[in-house]
Amino acid sequence: MWLIQISMGQGQADVALATLRECSRNGDWLCLKNLHLVTSWLPLLEKELNVLHPKAGFRLWLTAEVHPRFPPILLQSSLKITYERSGFPVIFVLIPSPLCFIQGWTKFYEFSLSDLRAGFEIIDRLFEGGKPFQWEFVHGLLESAIYGGRVDNPSDLRILRSYLEQFFSVHLLSSSLSVGQRKSRVGARNFPSQISLPNSCSILDYRSVIENLPEDDRPAFFGLPANIERSSQRIISSQVISQLRVLSRSVATGSKFDRELWLNGLSPVLNLWKKLNQGSTLIHQKVAPPTEGHRSPVLSFIALEQFNAIRLVQSIHQSLAALSKVIRGTQLLTPEVQKLATALLNQECPLTWQNKWEGPEEPMQYLRAVVTRALAIQSWVERSGRQALLSDTLDLAELFHPDTFLNALRQETARSMGCSMDSLVFVSSWRSPIMQAKLQVKIGGLQLEGCSFDGVYLCENQHDSPSVSAVPPCYMAWVSQNSAADSAASEESIWLPLYTSSERVKVVTHICLPCGTNSNQWIQTGAALFLKQQ
C-alpha cells in the first residue's frame, strides 16, 4: 500500500484525476492538498468519485483552508477533522457515496429520471392499504437522500422542503374533505389552483388531468412569480455572453509571446484600467497598515478595509504596468506576466487577483468593482472620522467584505453591552429604528427578486413587474436574545437571504420581512435580497 501526495494548483487537475483512478484500482492512499485553490474544479472531483469502484483499502485524504465556495456536498460526504489554529488546514477523510427534479433553484442541479424512479419506489414500498401513511418519513427520505442529496444551498433546501410539505400531504389526497376544508386545514394552497384533482381512485381520472395540462410549464404551477420569464431571460443572456467570451478566446492564448496578439487582446483591459484611475490618487496613495489599538471594532474594520483596498488597487496596477511594458518591449517577459496575460486573454480573472479579493470572474467587471469600492471606502473613512457613520444610510455594496462589517457591529455591540457575542441575535426593522438596540445601522440600496415589498408586506409580482425591485432602507442591529423575543411581531414573517449579487453565490446575512399568512408562498417564488449592483 502506497501513500501518494499531490499539491493542487494550476495544471494539476488532470494529474490528480489520473492518480485518483490508479489509487482506486490498486487500493492505495491518495492525499490531495490545498483544495481551496481549485474550488472551481471540485465538482469534477465529485463526479469522478461517484463513478469510482475502489478496491478495499483505498482512502482519499483532502486538505483545504476554509473557503466560502467549497462544495457543501463534498463536506457532507466526508469525515471531517478541523484544526482552528492559524495556518493549519482543514482535513477530510473522504467516504465516497452516491449523490442523489423540482423547479425554482438558485442554480442548476443534475437531477435525473433515476431520482424520480427512486422516489416513486420508496412511496410504492411504504404504501400499504389500510395503514396510516408515513408522510414525515417520506419527507425525510426525499429531502435528505433522493433530491436533497444534490442540493448544497440552504435556500434551495428550504424550497425543496416547502414543495414536499405541499405535495406529499394527507390533506392533499384526502377525498373525505372538500376543497375549502383542505385549504383551511393547512392554512395555504395545497395544489395549484389551476389544476383540480379528482376525488376518485381511478387512474383514468388522473391520467385525464395530466393529458389536459398545457404544453408549457406555467410558473404558477410551481409557485413561481408571474414575471419569472424576465429573470430567466436575464440569466440566459448572461450565459450567452459567457459562452461568447469562451468562443472569443484566442487559440494562441499564452502558448508563446505574440506582441500583436497581446496588444489587440489586452488593450481593452489596459485602457479601462487607465480610465478608471483618471483623477484618482489610489495608485499613489500611502496608507499605513492598521495597528492594534483601542479603536472600536467597526473603526478597525474600516481602517483594514481601506488598507486592503488600496493595496489591492496598487497590486493590480503593478501587474498591469509590467504587462504593458512587456507589450511595448521595455521589459522582459516573466512567468508571472505570462500567467497574467494568459488569464486575461482567456477572459478570466487572474488567480493572483482573486486570492486578494473574490470578485466577479470577468476581468473588466472585476476591475470596475475594485475601483468603485476602493473609492467608496474613502467616504466611509471620512464619515467615521466625524463619528457620523452609524447615523447615515449605508450601502453594503460599497464594501469588499459586507459580512465582516456586520460581524464587527456585533462585536462592538457585545463590547458596549458587556456580554458575549454568542448571546446576541441579528434583528431587522423596516418601519422604524430598533428601540432595544444599543447600536444599529440603516442600510439602503437593497434589491428584491421573486416578489415586491412596499415596507409593510410582501406582495406578488405581476407579468409586467421588473425582475428586480428596490426596497426601502432597513434598520439592522444585534440585540440580546430576550430583547429579540420580547419584540417579536405577532404577524407572520419570513427570513430571506441577502446575497452579494444576483448570482446568489455568497450570503451576507438573512433579513426578516413581514409576509402575511403564507410564508411557503414566498419560499417557492425563490424570493431573495441582493446588494445594489455597482
XYZ file of C-alpha atoms in Angstrom:
534
model
C 0.000 0.000 0.000
C 1.350 3.424 -1.029
C 0.559 6.982 0.049
C 0.753 9.488 -2.824
C 0.534 13.248 -2.224
C -0.342 15.945 -4.770
C -0.361 19.692 -4.076
C -3.191 21.157 -6.106
C -2.700 24.246 -8.238
C -2.709 25.259 -11.851
C -2.042 22.330 -14.187
C -2.547 19.583 -11.561
C -6.209 18.728 -12.244
C -5.613 16.047 -14.897
C -2.745 14.549 -12.927
C -4.927 14.362 -9.815
C -7.790 12.586 -11.598
C -5.463 10.094 -13.269
C -3.760 9.339 -9.942
C -7.133 9.030 -8.217
C -8.242 6.336 -10.667
C -4.971 4.455 -10.309
C -5.006 4.543 -6.496
C -8.638 3.436 -6.500
C -7.780 0.388 -8.625
C -4.742 -0.520 -6.532
C -6.198 0.166 -3.101
C -3.569 2.852 -2.335
C -3.953 6.057 -0.354
C -4.053 9.476 -2.042
C -3.762 12.920 -0.429
C -4.860 15.980 -2.431
C -3.654 19.162 -0.757
C -4.758 22.801 -0.912
C -8.160 22.215 -2.487
C -9.154 25.777 -1.592
C -7.012 26.865 -4.555
C -9.094 24.853 -7.058
C -12.710 25.207 -5.862
C -13.969 25.514 -9.460
C -12.518 22.051 -10.179
C -14.114 20.302 -7.192
C -17.434 19.487 -8.973
C -15.383 17.401 -11.435
C -13.803 15.604 -8.487
C -17.278 14.875 -7.069
C -18.417 13.381 -10.395
C -15.319 11.211 -10.554
C -15.928 9.932 -7.017
C -19.479 8.949 -7.897
C -18.320 6.513 -10.601
C -15.362 5.011 -8.735
C -15.386 1.375 -7.711
C -12.429 1.411 -5.307
C -10.516 -1.594 -4.149
C -10.662 -2.413 -0.449
C -8.200 -0.287 1.492
C -8.435 2.758 -0.744
C -8.542 6.084 1.110
C -8.681 9.642 -0.172
C -7.457 12.460 2.048
C -8.326 16.048 1.161
C -6.858 19.141 2.800
C -8.077 22.712 2.420
C -8.266 26.008 4.198
C -11.681 27.471 4.964
C -13.243 28.699 1.709
C -16.807 30.019 1.084
C -17.053 28.227 -2.291
C -16.036 24.804 -1.051
C -18.901 22.444 -2.083
C -21.008 21.536 0.974
C -21.919 18.182 -0.593
C -18.255 17.175 -0.547
C -18.085 18.156 3.111
C -21.251 16.246 3.981
C -19.937 13.044 2.379
C -16.651 13.205 4.293
C -15.350 12.538 7.748
C -14.009 15.891 8.920
C -11.147 16.900 11.201
C -10.759 20.634 11.801
C -7.734 22.482 13.131
C -8.551 26.034 14.178
C -5.001 27.169 14.849
C -3.773 29.774 12.388
C -2.100 28.274 9.357
C -3.440 24.755 9.771
C -5.714 23.368 7.071
C -8.966 21.510 7.408
C -8.502 17.771 6.776
C -11.169 15.474 5.382
C -11.206 11.706 5.189
C -13.443 11.088 2.230
C -16.045 8.343 2.115
C -17.318 8.133 -1.474
C -21.106 7.837 -1.530
C -23.745 8.190 -4.248
C -25.291 11.608 -4.515
C -28.855 11.822 -5.420
C -36.367 17.177 -10.105
C -38.284 20.074 -8.780
C -38.092 23.615 -10.052
C -37.028 27.073 -8.908
C -33.446 26.599 -7.714
C -30.741 29.206 -7.327
C -28.599 27.147 -9.702
C -28.649 24.077 -11.928
C -28.736 20.647 -10.268
C -28.189 17.413 -12.179
C -31.409 15.655 -11.225
C -32.453 12.773 -13.448
C -35.206 10.261 -14.106
C -33.313 7.889 -11.821
C -34.060 10.213 -8.911
C -37.724 10.264 -9.897
C -37.763 6.469 -10.126
C -36.121 6.107 -6.728
C -38.663 8.441 -5.145
C -41.535 6.502 -6.683
C -40.167 3.178 -5.464
C -39.885 4.492 -1.888
C -43.521 5.645 -1.867
C -44.680 2.405 -3.511
C -42.915 0.263 -0.918
C -44.188 2.276 2.041
C -47.799 2.378 0.933
C -49.911 -0.386 2.397
C -53.671 -0.186 2.148
C -55.489 0.373 5.414
C -52.444 1.668 7.307
C -51.592 5.319 8.024
C -49.042 6.555 5.532
C -45.758 7.826 6.991
C -45.612 11.239 5.331
C -42.882 12.644 7.552
C -40.737 9.589 6.843
C -41.174 10.187 3.101
C -40.304 13.870 3.556
C -37.086 12.898 5.290
C -36.011 10.401 2.635
C -36.806 12.680 -0.303
C -35.203 15.709 1.356
C -32.073 14.056 2.721
C -31.333 11.402 0.090
C -33.252 11.325 -3.163
C -33.452 15.012 -4.072
C -31.749 16.844 -1.227
C -28.553 14.846 -1.618
C -27.549 17.038 -4.541
C -28.751 20.342 -3.100
C -25.961 22.320 -1.437
C -27.706 25.690 -0.979
C -29.722 26.162 2.256
C -32.299 28.326 0.439
C -32.815 25.589 -2.147
C -33.254 23.034 0.630
C -35.967 25.267 2.086
C -37.710 25.369 -1.298
C -37.480 21.581 -1.546
C -38.927 21.181 1.952
C -41.789 23.527 1.071
C -42.678 21.513 -2.049
C -42.555 18.238 -0.124
C -44.876 19.536 2.577
C -47.283 20.871 -0.037
C -47.478 17.967 -2.471
C -46.779 14.982 -0.188
C -49.542 15.576 2.329
C -52.580 13.709 3.625
C -54.602 16.917 3.241
C -53.904 16.997 -0.481
C -55.138 13.456 -1.171
C -57.909 13.158 1.385
C -61.103 12.589 -0.598
C -63.226 12.964 2.533
C -62.566 16.712 2.662
C -63.905 19.383 0.387
C -61.532 21.707 -1.411
C -62.346 24.506 1.024
C -61.743 22.243 4.013
C -58.386 21.104 2.638
C -57.204 24.681 2.253
C -58.357 25.641 5.726
C -56.616 22.635 7.259
C -53.175 23.718 6.086
C -53.693 27.478 6.036
C -52.470 27.731 2.435
C -52.846 26.305 -1.001
C -52.016 22.619 -1.326
C -52.145 22.358 -5.078
C -52.031 24.906 -7.882
C -55.472 26.460 -8.195
C -55.327 25.951 -11.969
C -55.337 22.160 -11.511
C -58.276 20.326 -9.957
C -57.552 16.858 -8.538
C -60.263 14.218 -8.953
C -61.913 12.822 -5.815
C -61.771 9.259 -7.127
C -59.180 6.494 -7.028
C -59.410 5.818 -10.764
C -56.130 6.109 -12.629
C -58.080 7.125 -15.727
C -59.325 10.273 -13.979
C -55.796 11.261 -13.006
C -54.489 10.463 -16.469
C -57.154 12.746 -17.932
C -55.952 15.602 -15.693
C -52.359 15.063 -16.859
C -53.303 14.867 -20.538
C -55.224 18.160 -20.293
C -52.303 20.063 -18.808
C -50.919 22.820 -21.062
C -47.782 22.090 -23.055
C -45.811 24.866 -21.374
C -44.889 24.744 -17.697
C -46.739 27.720 -16.273
C -44.899 29.486 -13.439
C -47.962 29.328 -11.184
C -47.829 25.504 -11.203
C -44.605 25.700 -9.189
C -45.382 28.764 -7.085
C -43.063 30.922 -9.194
C -43.759 34.638 -9.741
C -45.684 35.758 -12.821
C -42.666 37.687 -14.142
C -40.241 34.763 -13.826
C -39.593 34.947 -17.581
C -37.795 38.260 -17.080
C -35.402 36.726 -14.590
C -34.955 33.714 -16.839
C -34.124 35.922 -19.829
C -31.587 37.855 -17.765
C -29.858 34.660 -16.674
C -29.894 33.225 -20.207
C -28.426 36.468 -21.542
C -25.592 36.265 -19.008
C -24.931 32.664 -20.014
C -24.862 33.576 -23.716
C -22.406 36.388 -23.013
C -20.194 33.996 -21.054
C -20.290 31.477 -23.904
C -19.396 34.185 -26.418
C -16.403 35.105 -24.287
C -15.278 31.487 -24.338
C -15.652 31.345 -28.110
C -13.654 34.558 -28.470
C -10.621 33.113 -26.722
C -7.563 33.038 -28.921
C -6.176 29.661 -29.928
C -2.710 31.006 -29.172
C -3.511 32.157 -25.649
C -0.352 32.172 -23.628
C 1.435 29.470 -25.608
C 4.108 31.993 -26.527
C 4.605 35.720 -26.632
C 2.980 37.363 -29.650
C 3.182 41.155 -29.417
C 0.416 41.829 -31.937
C -1.903 39.255 -30.371
C -1.285 40.581 -26.879
C -1.676 44.199 -27.984
C -5.043 43.554 -29.652
C -6.351 41.264 -26.933
C -5.169 43.139 -23.849
C -5.522 46.793 -24.869
C -9.201 46.965 -23.742
C -8.219 45.876 -20.225
C -5.240 48.243 -20.033
C -7.263 51.168 -21.388
C -10.103 50.509 -18.954
C -7.716 50.459 -16.006
C -6.212 53.771 -17.111
C -9.671 55.326 -17.467
C -10.868 54.056 -14.076
C -7.917 55.678 -12.296
C -8.066 59.057 -14.038
C -8.362 61.780 -11.407
C -7.822 59.261 -8.607
C -4.936 59.027 -6.155
C -5.473 55.358 -5.324
C -2.431 54.039 -7.189
C -0.120 56.508 -5.405
C -1.872 56.761 -2.041
C 0.111 55.673 1.004
C -1.745 54.124 3.934
C -0.033 52.619 6.954
C -1.093 49.110 7.995
C -3.728 49.211 10.772
C -2.237 48.710 14.218
C -3.726 47.021 17.231
C -5.133 49.694 19.492
C -8.179 50.746 21.452
C -10.316 51.606 18.438
C -13.785 50.158 18.194
C -14.260 47.002 16.088
C -16.204 48.971 13.451
C -13.471 51.605 13.098
C -10.815 48.876 12.993
C -12.735 47.126 10.218
C -12.981 50.311 8.149
C -9.269 51.017 8.556
C -8.406 47.469 7.483
C -10.866 47.631 4.583
C -9.246 50.840 3.338
C -5.729 49.438 3.683
C -6.576 46.226 1.814
C -8.476 48.157 -0.877
C -5.522 50.424 -1.644
C -3.095 47.517 -1.510
C -5.276 45.574 -3.976
C -5.517 48.534 -6.377
C -1.772 49.074 -6.286
C -1.049 45.372 -6.714
C -3.275 45.247 -9.808
C -1.633 48.415 -11.118
C 1.847 46.928 -10.739
C 0.889 43.742 -12.580
C -0.818 45.601 -15.438
C 2.087 48.071 -15.674
C 4.514 45.164 -16.054
C 2.263 43.650 -18.714
C 2.145 46.959 -20.590
C 5.945 47.261 -20.530
C 6.337 43.743 -21.944
C 3.957 44.577 -24.790
C 5.885 47.805 -25.515
C 9.173 45.914 -25.407
C 10.708 47.796 -22.466
C 10.685 44.847 -20.064
C 11.482 41.138 -20.348
C 8.716 38.565 -20.174
C 8.491 36.809 -16.781
C 6.447 33.741 -15.753
C 4.180 35.991 -13.656
C 3.397 38.254 -16.616
C 2.875 35.178 -18.808
C 0.244 33.781 -16.382
C -1.440 37.181 -16.126
C -1.673 37.581 -19.909
C -2.929 34.021 -20.370
C -5.756 34.562 -17.883
C -6.792 37.925 -19.353
C -6.695 36.640 -22.930
C -8.961 33.806 -21.781
C -11.408 36.367 -20.321
C -10.606 35.003 -16.851
C -9.807 36.930 -13.716
C -6.189 36.148 -12.682
C -5.811 33.916 -9.661
C -3.417 36.395 -8.035
C -6.225 38.971 -8.001
C -8.925 36.601 -6.794
C -6.695 35.452 -3.937
C -6.735 39.014 -2.599
C -10.492 39.515 -3.101
C -13.035 37.155 -4.649
C -14.998 39.335 -7.006
C -16.524 38.964 -10.497
C -14.888 36.310 -12.665
C -14.840 38.532 -15.768
C -11.694 40.726 -15.647
C -13.205 44.057 -16.703
C -16.113 43.672 -14.285
C -13.590 42.826 -11.587
C -11.566 45.994 -12.251
C -14.681 48.188 -12.147
C -15.811 46.569 -8.890
C -12.408 47.056 -7.251
C -12.052 50.752 -8.124
C -15.693 51.534 -7.270
C -15.351 50.006 -3.805
C -11.904 51.460 -3.174
C -13.230 54.968 -3.884
C -16.357 54.398 -1.779
C -14.270 53.289 1.209
C -12.766 56.784 1.336
C -16.247 58.113 2.150
C -16.653 55.541 4.932
C -13.323 56.640 6.409
C -14.366 60.311 6.254
C -17.743 59.668 7.922
C -16.201 57.502 10.628
C -13.684 60.290 11.306
C -16.505 62.697 12.178
C -18.449 59.960 14.018
C -21.346 60.094 11.570
C -21.068 56.590 10.152
C -23.776 54.850 12.189
C -26.189 57.773 11.772
C -26.024 57.816 7.948
C -27.744 55.476 5.499
C -25.088 52.971 4.438
C -24.749 50.870 1.297
C -23.135 47.493 1.964
C -22.416 47.108 -1.765
C -19.625 49.655 -1.291
C -17.657 47.215 0.875
C -15.362 44.380 -0.137
C -16.470 42.366 2.906
C -20.002 43.404 3.963
C -20.491 40.307 6.122
C -17.381 41.197 8.123
C -18.779 44.688 8.747
C -21.936 43.222 10.294
C -19.795 40.957 12.427
C -17.742 43.968 13.561
C -21.001 45.662 14.543
C -21.876 42.549 16.536
C -18.518 42.619 18.297
C -18.831 46.322 19.117
C -22.380 45.801 20.424
C -21.207 42.961 22.671
C -18.386 45.157 23.985
C -20.711 48.083 24.739
C -23.256 45.800 26.450
C -20.636 43.818 28.361
C -21.891 40.459 27.075
C -20.661 37.658 24.827
C -21.148 37.782 21.079
C -22.915 34.412 21.166
C -25.669 35.891 23.339
C -26.645 38.374 20.610
C -29.041 37.734 17.739
C -29.495 39.632 14.485
C -32.720 41.628 14.064
C -34.073 43.985 11.431
C -36.841 46.571 11.153
C -38.383 48.181 8.072
C -40.735 50.681 9.685
C -38.778 52.394 12.451
C -35.479 52.262 14.348
C -34.940 49.291 16.673
C -35.706 50.708 20.099
C -33.965 47.998 22.154
C -30.727 48.159 20.120
C -27.604 49.609 21.715
C -26.074 50.134 18.257
C -27.749 49.899 14.872
C -27.190 50.773 11.223
C -29.561 51.908 8.496
C -28.868 50.034 5.257
C -30.118 51.262 1.892
C -29.701 50.186 -1.721
C -31.121 46.677 -1.224
C -32.923 44.957 -4.092
C -35.528 42.172 -4.106
C -36.262 39.405 -6.614
C -39.193 36.976 -6.620
C -41.770 39.390 -5.193
C -42.223 43.060 -4.243
C -42.096 44.851 -0.894
C -43.591 48.235 -0.011
C -42.173 48.407 3.509
C -45.283 46.828 5.052
C -45.903 43.433 3.418
C -44.565 41.280 0.616
C -46.793 41.181 -2.453
C -46.895 39.129 -5.642
C -45.206 40.281 -8.815
C -47.287 40.859 -11.923
C -46.389 39.938 -15.510
C -45.076 43.442 -16.179
C -43.223 43.818 -12.872
C -39.453 44.323 -13.116
C -37.406 41.226 -12.333
C -35.613 43.091 -9.529
C -37.144 45.916 -7.490
C -35.779 48.324 -4.884
C -36.889 48.078 -1.253
C -36.951 50.757 1.468
C -33.978 51.195 3.819
C -33.720 48.651 6.622
C -32.515 49.055 10.215
C -30.201 46.261 11.373
C -28.813 45.540 14.806
C -27.632 42.886 17.247
C -29.660 42.559 20.445
C -29.900 40.135 23.338
C -31.993 37.036 22.813
C -34.516 38.164 25.431
C -34.972 41.535 23.725
C -35.441 39.841 20.370
C -38.089 37.523 21.829
C -39.930 40.406 23.503
C -40.019 42.486 20.332
C -41.067 39.628 18.019
C -44.062 40.735 15.979
C -47.276 38.766 16.097
C -47.601 38.903 12.320
C -46.064 36.102 10.300
C -42.707 36.889 8.775
C -40.050 35.182 6.691
C -36.251 35.312 6.737
C -34.866 35.918 3.260
C -31.179 35.592 2.313
C -29.247 38.723 1.397
C -26.724 37.887 -1.348
C -23.809 39.970 -2.555
C -25.098 39.726 -6.152
C -27.944 38.341 -8.245
C -25.847 35.231 -8.979
C -26.814 34.067 -5.451
C -23.421 32.679 -4.548
C -22.346 34.387 -1.331
C -24.773 35.161 1.501
C -24.179 38.286 3.586
C -26.928 37.660 6.150
C -30.636 36.840 6.428
C -33.240 39.595 6.866
C -36.752 39.275 8.288
C -39.670 40.619 6.235
C -43.404 40.620 7.105
C -45.191 38.325 4.684
C -48.809 37.960 5.809
C -50.106 34.453 6.461
C -48.377 32.152 3.982
C -44.588 32.044 4.168
C -44.393 28.999 1.846
C -45.694 31.133 -0.998
C -42.609 33.356 -0.848
C -40.244 30.452 -0.327
C -41.417 28.876 -3.586
C -41.069 32.122 -5.527
C -37.359 31.984 -4.704
C -37.574 35.429 -3.093
C -34.164 36.828 -2.138
C -32.463 40.149 -1.460
C -29.308 41.462 -3.163
C -26.881 44.260 -2.621
C -27.192 47.024 -5.218
C -25.157 46.222 -8.308
C -22.352 48.736 -8.764
